[in-house]
Amino acid sequence: MAVQVPSRQLFIDGEWREPILKKRLPIINPATEEIIGNIPAATAEDVELAVAAARRALSRNKGKDWATAPGAVRAKYLRAIAAKVTERKTELAKLEAIDCGKPLDEAVWDIEDVAGCFEYYADLAEGLDAKQKAPVSLPMETFKSYVLKEPIGVVGLITPWNYPLLMATWKVAPSLAAGCAAILKPSELASITCLELAEVCREVGLPPGVLNILTGLGPEAGAPLASHPDVDKIAFTGSSATGSKIMAAAAQMVKPVSLELGGKSPIIVFEDVDLDKAAEWTAFGCFWTNGQICSATSRLIVHENIVREFLDRLVKWTKNIKISDPFEEGCRLGPVVSGGQYEKVLKIISTAKSEGATILSGGVRPEHLKKGFFVEPTIITDVTTSMQIWREEVFGPVLCVKTFSTEEEALELANDTHYGLGAAVISNDLERCDRVSKNLQAGIVWVNCSQPCFCQAPWGGNKRSGFGRELGEWGLDNYLSVKQVTQYVSDEPWGWYRSPSKL
């Protein structure tokens, strides 16, 4: 399918601008390995311009244009963005699929979620005004107190390549709803749709500088953004290693950060399940989005009494997944995002084998696909808890398996990780699901499913999966500062010191 990739510049202060150093980076279609266009590569000089533009946007007309405008004003722009995204859904989905390799059906779903997320935060922006001056109950009648919620200021938003426009929206929509001005730095591996978001903002007349979009490399554009003294907060989604660097840079200025990092999430399958339903959710939880999901339930912990039958069924489901170019009808697994990612995934599979694990299914390039960064969905058994495959995030379609005999053992295995983003439990015993949910050390627990995500519900992790919550009202709070205002309302003097007039 011929998809025309638009040639764009950086988006700064409401205008397209060529990078100061005029550098560009190639865009590679992961399904064909062909160069299909290029993106501008921002550097520290461009970050300076974007931060200055965001600062001006906040102070313009003493803040009345954006930061202190009624929430309904910001909501109008967010709804206009949602409408434009919906209007361009087919085109944006094709650009997403050709850029990051996800099946076109998934990309369409993503773009629908993007529009839904902007709509949702438009509603919350409107609701913000009614929540201002929320009274605080005090034990002394001589005082009255209330709370103001104010935008945190200029925010730097650094986002990943697995859901390029959707992950950007999870940050852009609430930050703009809160009244912040933002600089978005998407991953250099998939930036096309984020640059199209800039065009959407231009078309709907978003005030200049409210959203600036800088594409480019992490060290050249992301690092100067994270350490910039005039950026008030950084929100980052990506690897734990990069998250740690961002936290260190922000610490120099005591700058707040919210981090959504990696995961090695468990899925526990008890012996009382419908094998086919459980097998499909297990496959979906690890192989959806080509296995490139931070919350992927990539550690299967299955009851020993059903392991043989369950794995037999799971292999059948896995072999039935259509692996193809993302544009082919019925595609359910596309390529991983890049050559580097492809090599990394194959190396992890090879290491598992050399450490003594068994590749039960997959683990290689599909025979019918000679080009592209394709890896068959992979199931690895005979795994020990000390192996790399059990401990480290793969970010590819690779599932490792262990068995358990008791609920306690299942929980011990599930919580045996530095990460704590997601976890799933599959059982017909709902009391057991309740117990297990409470004991799983994760920010998100799925019961009898894996991976559903709704913009109304909080999203985020514990341990090395980061901190802070995105989505829902929690996502809006990420970009708001709380101010206490307390007034002395008595006519009587305070009376702590002796009055000089009574001496």
Short mmCIF file of C-alpha atoms in Angstrom, two decimals:
data_model
loop_
_atom_site.label_atom_id
_atom_site.label_comp_id
_atom_site.label_asym_id
_atom_site.label_seq_id
_atom_site.Cartn_x
_atom_site.Cartn_y
_atom_site.Cartn_z
CA MET A 1 0.00 0.00 0.00
CA ALA A 2 1.49 3.34 -1.07
CA VAL A 3 1.50 5.75 1.86
CA GLN A 4 2.87 9.23 1.31
CA VAL A 5 4.90 10.38 4.32
CA PRO A 6 4.65 14.19 4.66
CA SER A 7 7.95 16.09 4.99
CA ARG A 8 7.76 18.25 8.12
CA GLN A 9 9.95 20.57 10.17
CA LEU A 10 10.08 21.16 13.93
CA PHE A 11 6.95 22.78 15.39
CA ILE A 12 7.92 25.76 17.57
CA ASP A 13 5.76 28.72 18.62
CA GLY A 14 2.92 27.68 16.32
CA GLU A 15 5.14 27.55 13.21
CA TRP A 16 7.18 25.02 11.23
CA ARG A 17 10.89 25.71 11.72
CA GLU A 18 13.93 24.07 10.23
CA PRO A 19 16.35 22.76 12.89
CA ILE A 20 19.09 25.30 13.57
CA LEU A 21 21.79 22.77 12.62
CA LYS A 22 19.66 21.60 9.63
CA LYS A 23 20.10 17.92 10.57
CA ARG A 24 17.57 15.24 9.57
CA LEU A 25 17.14 11.54 10.38
CA PRO A 26 15.91 8.78 8.05
CA ILE A 27 12.54 7.06 8.58
CA ILE A 28 12.78 3.31 7.98
CA ASN A 29 9.70 1.17 7.34
CA PRO A 30 10.32 -1.84 9.63
CA ALA A 31 8.30 -4.15 7.37
CA THR A 32 10.44 -3.52 4.27
CA GLU A 33 13.67 -2.00 5.71
CA GLU A 34 13.29 0.79 3.13
CA ILE A 35 13.86 4.49 3.83
CA ILE A 36 10.48 6.18 3.33
CA GLY A 37 11.27 9.76 4.39
CA ASN A 38 13.04 11.75 7.08
CA ILE A 39 12.36 13.81 10.20
CA PRO A 40 14.07 16.93 11.55
CA ALA A 41 16.71 16.34 14.25
CA ALA A 42 16.46 18.95 17.00
CA THR A 43 19.43 19.89 19.19
CA ALA A 44 19.93 21.99 22.34
CA GLU A 45 19.63 25.19 20.25
CA ASP A 46 16.11 24.21 19.15
CA VAL A 47 15.19 23.22 22.72
CA GLU A 48 16.07 26.79 23.79
CA LEU A 49 13.65 28.23 21.23
CA ALA A 50 10.86 25.82 22.19
CA VAL A 51 11.20 26.46 25.93
CA ALA A 52 11.20 30.23 25.36
CA ALA A 53 8.05 29.88 23.19
CA ALA A 54 6.32 27.82 25.92
CA ARG A 55 7.25 30.42 28.56
CA ARG A 56 5.79 33.20 26.40
CA ALA A 57 2.59 31.18 25.87
CA LEU A 58 2.08 30.95 29.64
CA SER A 59 2.64 34.65 30.32
CA ARG A 60 0.88 36.08 27.24
CA ASN A 61 -1.89 38.52 28.26
CA LYS A 62 -0.93 37.85 31.92
CA GLY A 63 -1.85 34.18 31.46
CA LYS A 64 -5.42 34.92 30.39
CA ASP A 65 -4.89 33.40 26.92
CA TRP A 66 -4.08 29.95 28.31
CA ALA A 67 -2.80 29.22 31.83
CA THR A 68 -5.50 31.13 33.75
CA ALA A 69 -8.17 31.04 31.04
CA PRO A 70 -11.39 29.22 32.00
CA GLY A 71 -11.11 25.45 31.51
CA ALA A 72 -13.88 25.72 28.91
CA VAL A 73 -11.53 27.74 26.67
CA ARG A 74 -8.90 25.00 26.72
CA ALA A 75 -11.60 22.33 26.33
CA LYS A 76 -12.71 23.95 23.06
CA TYR A 77 -9.23 23.44 21.57
CA LEU A 78 -8.94 19.86 22.89
CA ARG A 79 -12.29 18.98 21.30
CA ALA A 80 -11.24 20.59 18.03
CA ILE A 81 -8.05 18.47 18.06
CA ALA A 82 -10.13 15.33 18.75
CA ALA A 83 -12.45 16.15 15.83
CA LYS A 84 -9.53 16.71 13.42
CA VAL A 85 -7.85 13.46 14.53
CA THR A 86 -11.11 11.60 13.89
CA GLU A 87 -11.44 13.26 10.48
CA ARG A 88 -7.92 12.10 9.56
CA LYS A 89 -8.15 8.70 11.30
CA THR A 90 -7.54 6.52 8.23
CA GLU A 91 -4.50 8.51 7.10
CA LEU A 92 -3.01 8.76 10.62
CA ALA A 93 -3.46 5.01 11.19
CA LYS A 94 -1.62 4.21 7.94
CA LEU A 95 1.24 6.54 8.91
CA GLU A 96 1.42 4.90 12.35
CA ALA A 97 1.52 1.39 10.86
CA ILE A 98 4.22 2.20 8.28
CA ASP A 99 6.34 4.00 10.89
CA CYS A 100 6.34 1.58 13.85
CA GLY A 101 5.18 -1.68 12.23
CA LYS A 102 2.01 -2.34 14.19
CA PRO A 103 -0.88 -4.05 12.35
CA LEU A 104 -3.16 -1.51 10.65
CA ASP A 105 -6.21 -2.69 12.65
CA GLU A 106 -4.32 -1.90 15.87
CA ALA A 107 -3.21 1.48 14.55
CA VAL A 108 -6.85 2.40 13.78
CA TRP A 109 -7.76 1.43 17.34
CA ASP A 110 -4.92 3.65 18.64
CA ILE A 111 -6.08 6.69 16.67
CA GLU A 112 -9.65 6.23 17.94
CA ASP A 113 -8.20 6.16 21.48
CA VAL A 114 -6.23 9.35 20.74
CA ALA A 115 -9.45 11.21 19.85
CA GLY A 116 -11.23 9.71 22.89
CA CYS A 117 -8.41 10.82 25.20
CA PHE A 118 -8.54 14.44 23.96
CA GLU A 119 -12.34 14.41 24.43
CA TYR A 120 -12.01 12.99 27.94
CA TYR A 121 -9.53 15.65 29.05
CA ALA A 122 -11.66 18.36 27.45
CA ASP A 123 -14.40 17.29 29.90
CA LEU A 124 -11.94 17.36 32.82
CA ALA A 125 -10.65 20.81 31.78
CA GLU A 126 -14.24 22.12 31.97
CA GLY A 127 -14.75 20.47 35.35
CA LEU A 128 -11.58 22.05 36.76
CA ASP A 129 -13.17 25.49 37.23
CA ALA A 130 -15.91 24.12 39.49
CA LYS A 131 -13.25 22.48 41.69
CA GLN A 132 -11.35 25.71 42.30
CA LYS A 133 -11.54 27.18 45.80
CA ALA A 134 -12.54 23.80 47.24
CA PRO A 135 -13.03 24.53 50.98
CA VAL A 136 -10.86 22.88 53.61
CA SER A 137 -12.53 22.06 56.92
CA LEU A 138 -10.54 23.62 59.80
CA PRO A 139 -10.77 23.10 63.58
CA MET A 140 -10.73 26.90 64.28
CA GLU A 141 -13.68 29.13 63.30
CA THR A 142 -11.41 32.15 63.11
CA PHE A 143 -9.89 30.85 59.86
CA LYS A 144 -11.23 29.86 56.47
CA SER A 145 -9.20 27.87 53.97
CA TYR A 146 -9.55 26.78 50.38
CA VAL A 147 -7.44 25.10 47.71
CA LEU A 148 -6.49 26.36 44.24
CA LYS A 149 -5.20 24.04 41.51
CA GLU A 150 -2.81 25.77 39.14
CA PRO A 151 -0.86 24.59 36.09
CA ILE A 152 2.62 23.42 37.03
CA GLY A 153 4.10 25.54 34.18
CA VAL A 154 6.24 24.48 31.24
CA VAL A 155 6.43 20.70 30.93
CA GLY A 156 8.74 18.46 28.93
CA LEU A 157 7.03 15.34 27.58
CA ILE A 158 9.30 12.52 26.35
CA THR A 159 7.47 9.60 24.75
CA PRO A 160 8.20 6.13 23.25
CA TRP A 161 7.77 4.47 19.86
CA ASN A 162 5.37 1.61 20.60
CA TYR A 163 2.20 3.76 20.59
CA PRO A 164 3.68 6.92 19.06
CA LEU A 165 0.63 9.21 18.94
CA LEU A 166 -1.33 7.57 21.76
CA MET A 167 1.49 7.73 24.33
CA ALA A 168 2.09 11.36 23.33
CA THR A 169 -1.62 12.08 23.80
CA TRP A 170 -1.60 10.53 27.29
CA LYS A 171 0.71 13.41 28.24
CA VAL A 172 -0.27 16.22 25.85
CA ALA A 173 -4.05 16.08 26.54
CA PRO A 174 -3.90 16.33 30.37
CA SER A 175 -1.01 18.83 30.39
CA LEU A 176 -2.93 21.19 28.07
CA ALA A 177 -6.19 20.58 29.98
CA ALA A 178 -4.37 21.68 33.16
CA GLY A 179 -3.20 24.92 31.51
CA CYS A 180 0.45 23.99 31.05
CA ALA A 181 2.54 24.76 27.97
CA ALA A 182 4.38 21.71 26.65
CA ILE A 183 7.38 20.59 24.64
CA LEU A 184 6.83 17.09 23.22
CA LYS A 185 9.89 15.01 22.27
CA PRO A 186 8.73 11.76 20.65
CA SER A 187 11.04 8.80 19.96
CA GLU A 188 13.21 9.21 16.88
CA LEU A 189 12.16 5.67 15.85
CA ALA A 190 8.51 6.71 15.31
CA SER A 191 7.72 10.43 15.09
CA ILE A 192 5.58 10.81 11.96
CA THR A 193 2.17 11.01 13.64
CA CYS A 194 3.43 13.37 16.37
CA LEU A 195 4.47 15.82 13.62
CA GLU A 196 0.99 15.39 12.15
CA LEU A 197 -0.41 16.32 15.58
CA ALA A 198 1.50 19.60 15.17
CA GLU A 199 -0.31 20.18 11.85
CA VAL A 200 -3.64 19.44 13.57
CA CYS A 201 -2.82 22.01 16.30
CA ARG A 202 -1.92 24.56 13.63
CA GLU A 203 -5.19 23.93 11.79
CA VAL A 204 -7.36 24.35 14.91
CA GLY A 205 -5.55 27.58 15.86
CA LEU A 206 -4.00 26.41 19.14
CA PRO A 207 -2.30 29.52 20.62
CA PRO A 208 1.40 29.73 19.62
CA GLY A 209 3.85 28.06 22.00
CA VAL A 210 1.23 26.08 23.93
CA LEU A 211 2.46 22.85 22.29
CA ASN A 212 5.89 22.63 20.67
CA ILE A 213 7.06 19.40 19.02
CA LEU A 214 10.75 18.56 18.67
CA THR A 215 11.79 15.35 16.95
CA GLY A 216 15.34 14.05 17.23
CA LEU A 217 17.70 11.85 19.22
CA GLY A 218 17.53 11.39 22.99
CA PRO A 219 21.03 12.68 23.83
CA GLU A 220 20.72 15.66 21.43
CA ALA A 221 17.12 16.78 22.11
CA GLY A 222 15.72 14.82 25.09
CA ALA A 223 18.67 15.39 27.43
CA PRO A 224 18.79 19.22 27.06
CA LEU A 225 15.01 19.30 27.55
CA ALA A 226 15.20 17.20 30.74
CA SER A 227 17.95 19.38 32.25
CA HIS A 228 16.60 22.79 31.12
CA PRO A 229 16.21 25.18 34.08
CA ASP A 230 13.05 26.77 32.61
CA VAL A 231 11.20 23.46 32.28
CA ASP A 232 9.12 22.94 35.44
CA LYS A 233 8.44 19.21 35.12
CA ILE A 234 9.40 16.20 32.99
CA ALA A 235 7.00 13.35 32.20
CA PHE A 236 8.73 10.38 30.60
CA THR A 237 7.69 6.99 29.24
CA GLY A 238 10.46 4.64 28.17
CA SER A 239 13.23 2.42 29.50
CA SER A 240 14.25 2.26 33.15
CA ALA A 241 17.85 3.16 32.22
CA THR A 242 16.81 6.40 30.48
CA GLY A 243 14.27 7.14 33.24
CA SER A 244 17.08 6.95 35.78
CA LYS A 245 19.15 9.47 33.76
CA ILE A 246 16.19 11.85 33.49
CA MET A 247 15.59 11.62 37.23
CA ALA A 248 19.27 12.41 37.88
CA ALA A 249 19.16 15.45 35.55
CA ALA A 250 15.95 16.72 37.17
CA ALA A 251 17.36 16.21 40.67
CA GLN A 252 19.96 18.94 40.10
CA MET A 253 17.10 21.49 40.11
CA VAL A 254 14.71 19.57 42.39
CA LYS A 255 12.42 19.31 39.37
CA PRO A 256 9.43 16.95 39.64
CA VAL A 257 9.27 13.99 37.29
CA SER A 258 6.73 11.28 36.56
CA LEU A 259 8.11 8.09 35.08
CA GLU A 260 6.39 5.19 33.33
CA LEU A 261 9.17 2.70 32.76
CA GLY A 262 9.71 -0.92 31.84
CA GLY A 263 8.00 -4.04 33.03
CA LYS A 264 8.25 -7.82 33.24
CA SER A 265 4.65 -8.47 34.12
CA PRO A 266 3.28 -11.86 35.20
CA ILE A 267 0.10 -13.65 34.11
CA ILE A 268 -1.03 -16.38 36.55
CA VAL A 269 -3.25 -19.11 35.09
CA PHE A 270 -4.99 -21.36 37.65
CA GLU A 271 -6.18 -24.91 36.96
CA ASP A 272 -9.92 -24.08 36.86
CA VAL A 273 -9.88 -21.99 33.65
CA ASP A 274 -11.40 -22.42 30.20
CA LEU A 275 -8.17 -23.34 28.37
CA ASP A 276 -9.01 -21.59 25.09
CA LYS A 277 -10.12 -18.32 26.69
CA ALA A 278 -7.03 -18.30 28.92
CA ALA A 279 -4.75 -19.17 25.98
CA GLU A 280 -6.08 -16.30 23.86
CA TRP A 281 -5.66 -13.74 26.67
CA THR A 282 -2.15 -15.10 27.36
CA ALA A 283 -1.20 -14.68 23.68
CA PHE A 284 -2.80 -11.23 23.46
CA GLY A 285 -1.11 -10.10 26.70
CA CYS A 286 2.34 -10.79 25.27
CA PHE A 287 2.07 -10.62 21.46
CA TRP A 288 -0.23 -7.63 20.91
CA THR A 289 1.59 -4.55 19.50
CA ASN A 290 4.21 -7.00 18.21
CA GLY A 291 5.14 -7.76 21.84
CA GLN A 292 6.39 -4.20 22.33
CA ILE A 293 4.32 -3.18 25.35
CA CYS A 294 5.80 -1.97 28.65
CA SER A 295 2.98 -3.79 30.48
CA ALA A 296 3.23 -7.03 28.42
CA THR A 297 2.41 -10.06 30.58
CA SER A 298 5.53 -11.81 29.35
CA ARG A 299 5.99 -14.22 32.30
CA LEU A 300 3.40 -17.01 32.21
CA ILE A 301 2.96 -18.72 35.59
CA VAL A 302 0.69 -21.72 34.99
CA HIS A 303 -0.64 -24.40 37.37
CA GLU A 304 1.37 -27.61 37.06
CA ASN A 305 -1.78 -29.77 36.69
CA ILE A 306 -2.71 -28.15 33.37
CA VAL A 307 0.67 -27.06 32.00
CA ARG A 308 0.98 -29.67 29.22
CA GLU A 309 -2.53 -29.26 27.89
CA PHE A 310 -2.43 -25.48 28.29
CA LEU A 311 0.89 -25.03 26.45
CA ASP A 312 -0.30 -27.35 23.69
CA ARG A 313 -3.37 -25.13 23.27
CA LEU A 314 -1.30 -21.93 23.53
CA VAL A 315 1.11 -23.08 20.79
CA LYS A 316 -1.88 -23.75 18.52
CA TRP A 317 -3.26 -20.24 19.16
CA THR A 318 0.19 -18.75 18.56
CA LYS A 319 0.74 -20.60 15.28
CA ASN A 320 -2.62 -19.26 14.10
CA ILE A 321 -1.48 -15.61 14.47
CA LYS A 322 -1.11 -14.03 11.02
CA ILE A 323 2.40 -12.53 10.69
CA SER A 324 2.66 -10.18 7.73
CA ASP A 325 3.15 -6.67 6.45
CA PRO A 326 0.96 -4.50 8.74
CA PHE A 327 -1.22 -3.51 5.75
CA GLU A 328 -2.21 -7.06 4.83
CA GLU A 329 -5.80 -8.01 5.65
CA GLY A 330 -6.01 -9.83 8.99
CA CYS A 331 -2.42 -9.07 10.08
CA ARG A 332 -2.07 -9.66 13.82
CA LEU A 333 1.72 -9.46 14.22
CA GLY A 334 3.97 -7.06 12.35
CA PRO A 335 7.72 -6.41 12.59
CA VAL A 336 9.49 -5.05 15.64
CA VAL A 337 10.33 -1.37 15.29
CA SER A 338 13.95 -1.38 14.10
CA GLY A 339 17.01 -3.41 13.14
CA GLY A 340 18.51 -2.76 16.56
CA GLN A 341 15.39 -4.05 18.32
CA TYR A 342 15.28 -7.11 16.04
CA GLU A 343 18.90 -8.02 16.91
CA LYS A 344 18.23 -7.46 20.62
CA VAL A 345 15.18 -9.76 20.65
CA LEU A 346 17.01 -12.57 18.79
CA LYS A 347 20.02 -12.23 21.10
CA ILE A 348 17.82 -12.59 24.22
CA ILE A 349 16.20 -15.73 22.72
CA SER A 350 19.66 -17.14 21.91
CA THR A 351 20.89 -16.40 25.46
CA ALA A 352 17.85 -18.19 26.95
CA LYS A 353 18.72 -21.25 24.87
CA SER A 354 22.37 -21.17 25.89
CA GLU A 355 21.33 -20.86 29.57
CA GLY A 356 19.39 -24.12 29.27
CA ALA A 357 15.85 -22.99 28.42
CA THR A 358 13.77 -24.67 25.67
CA ILE A 359 12.36 -22.76 22.72
CA LEU A 360 8.95 -24.45 22.58
CA SER A 361 7.69 -22.39 19.65
CA GLY A 362 8.89 -19.58 17.37
CA GLY A 363 12.13 -17.77 18.18
CA VAL A 364 13.11 -17.21 14.54
CA ARG A 365 12.29 -15.09 11.50
CA PRO A 366 9.12 -16.34 9.74
CA GLU A 367 10.18 -18.33 6.64
CA HIS A 368 7.81 -16.51 4.28
CA LEU A 369 9.18 -13.03 5.12
CA LYS A 370 12.66 -12.41 3.72
CA LYS A 371 12.70 -8.67 4.48
CA GLY A 372 11.62 -6.67 7.52
CA PHE A 373 12.31 -6.99 11.25
CA PHE A 374 9.94 -9.92 11.87
CA VAL A 375 10.23 -12.39 14.76
CA GLU A 376 7.80 -15.28 15.22
CA PRO A 377 5.88 -15.19 18.51
CA THR A 378 8.09 -17.16 20.87
CA ILE A 379 7.30 -19.39 23.86
CA ILE A 380 10.21 -20.41 26.11
CA THR A 381 9.96 -23.18 28.74
CA ASP A 382 12.34 -24.83 31.24
CA VAL A 383 13.09 -21.39 32.63
CA THR A 384 14.74 -20.73 36.00
CA THR A 385 14.31 -17.52 38.00
CA SER A 386 17.99 -16.61 37.57
CA MET A 387 17.82 -16.56 33.76
CA GLN A 388 17.95 -13.29 31.81
CA ILE A 389 14.66 -14.17 30.07
CA TRP A 390 12.86 -14.27 33.46
CA ARG A 391 14.44 -11.08 34.82
CA GLU A 392 14.85 -8.65 31.90
CA GLU A 393 12.33 -6.91 29.67
CA VAL A 394 12.54 -8.12 26.05
CA PHE A 395 10.18 -5.67 24.34
CA GLY A 396 9.38 -8.19 21.65
CA PRO A 397 7.00 -11.15 21.13
CA VAL A 398 8.63 -13.48 23.66
CA LEU A 399 6.84 -15.32 26.50
CA CYS A 400 8.64 -17.34 29.19
CA VAL A 401 6.91 -20.00 31.28
CA LYS A 402 7.11 -21.40 34.81
CA THR A 403 4.75 -23.67 36.74
CA PHE A 404 3.37 -23.50 40.28
CA SER A 405 1.45 -25.78 42.63
CA THR A 406 0.03 -23.39 45.28
CA GLU A 407 -1.39 -19.86 45.29
CA GLU A 408 1.45 -18.75 47.59
CA GLU A 409 4.05 -20.09 45.16
CA ALA A 410 2.33 -18.36 42.23
CA LEU A 411 2.43 -15.01 44.05
CA GLU A 412 6.06 -15.49 45.04
CA LEU A 413 6.99 -16.09 41.40
CA ALA A 414 4.80 -13.22 40.17
CA ASN A 415 6.39 -10.72 42.58
CA ASP A 416 9.93 -11.99 41.89
CA THR A 417 10.88 -8.97 39.76
CA HIS A 418 12.38 -5.48 40.05
CA TYR A 419 9.39 -4.23 38.07
CA GLY A 420 5.79 -3.62 39.09
CA LEU A 421 3.74 -2.23 36.21
CA GLY A 422 1.07 -4.80 35.32
CA ALA A 423 -0.06 -8.27 36.36
CA ALA A 424 -2.89 -10.61 35.36
CA VAL A 425 -4.71 -13.46 37.08
CA ILE A 426 -6.96 -15.93 35.28
CA SER A 427 -9.28 -18.12 37.33
CA ASN A 428 -12.99 -18.90 37.67
CA ASP A 429 -12.72 -18.47 41.45
CA LEU A 430 -13.38 -14.74 41.86
CA GLU A 431 -12.59 -14.76 45.59
CA ARG A 432 -9.18 -16.14 44.73
CA CYS A 433 -8.79 -13.45 42.01
CA ASP A 434 -9.58 -10.82 44.67
CA ARG A 435 -6.99 -12.22 47.08
CA VAL A 436 -4.32 -12.49 44.38
CA SER A 437 -5.06 -8.97 43.07
CA LYS A 438 -4.43 -7.52 46.52
CA ASN A 439 -1.13 -9.37 46.85
CA LEU A 440 0.33 -8.65 43.41
CA GLN A 441 2.97 -5.90 43.60
CA ALA A 442 1.85 -3.95 40.54
CA GLY A 443 0.14 -0.69 39.66
CA ILE A 444 -2.36 -2.41 37.34
CA VAL A 445 -4.00 -5.82 37.79
CA TRP A 446 -6.16 -7.53 35.15
CA VAL A 447 -8.61 -10.24 36.16
CA ASN A 448 -9.52 -12.81 33.47
CA CYS A 449 -7.96 -10.63 30.77
CA SER A 450 -4.68 -8.85 29.95
CA GLN A 451 -3.84 -5.37 28.62
CA PRO A 452 -7.21 -3.56 28.33
CA CYS A 453 -6.63 0.13 28.95
CA PHE A 454 -9.15 2.94 29.37
CA CYS A 455 -8.30 6.64 29.59
CA GLN A 456 -10.66 6.95 32.60
CA ALA A 457 -8.59 4.57 34.79
CA PRO A 458 -5.16 5.25 36.38
CA TRP A 459 -2.06 3.82 34.69
CA GLY A 460 1.39 3.46 36.24
CA GLY A 461 3.68 1.20 38.18
CA ASN A 462 5.62 0.47 41.34
CA LYS A 463 9.25 -0.46 42.00
CA ARG A 464 11.50 0.08 38.93
CA SER A 465 8.46 0.54 36.69
CA GLY A 466 8.38 4.16 37.87
CA PHE A 467 6.01 6.38 39.83
CA GLY A 468 3.17 8.80 39.27
CA ARG A 469 -0.05 7.88 37.49
CA GLU A 470 -1.26 8.76 34.02
CA LEU A 471 -4.84 8.77 32.73
CA GLY A 472 -8.06 9.43 34.62
CA GLU A 473 -8.18 12.35 37.04
CA TRP A 474 -4.75 11.23 38.26
CA GLY A 475 -3.33 12.13 34.84
CA LEU A 476 -4.63 15.69 35.19
CA ASP A 477 -3.24 16.00 38.74
CA ASN A 478 0.20 15.19 37.27
CA TYR A 479 0.24 18.68 35.72
CA LEU A 480 -1.39 20.67 38.54
CA SER A 481 0.17 22.39 41.51
CA VAL A 482 -1.90 22.66 44.71
CA LYS A 483 -2.02 26.03 46.51
CA GLN A 484 -3.50 26.49 49.98
CA VAL A 485 -5.13 29.91 50.68
CA THR A 486 -6.03 30.57 54.33
CA GLN A 487 -7.79 33.72 55.60
CA TYR A 488 -8.18 35.08 59.13
CA VAL A 489 -11.88 35.99 59.37
CA SER A 490 -12.25 37.17 62.97
CA ASP A 491 -12.67 40.86 63.85
CA GLU A 492 -10.63 40.25 67.01
CA PRO A 493 -6.86 40.96 67.02
CA TRP A 494 -4.67 37.87 67.02
CA GLY A 495 -3.45 38.66 70.54
CA TRP A 496 -0.24 36.63 70.65
CA TYR A 497 1.97 39.63 71.47
CA ARG A 498 1.22 42.38 73.94
CA SER A 499 -0.13 45.33 72.01
CA PRO A 500 2.13 48.44 72.23
CA SER A 501 -1.00 50.63 72.43
CA LYS A 502 -1.93 49.01 75.76
CA LEU A 503 1.39 49.56 77.50
#
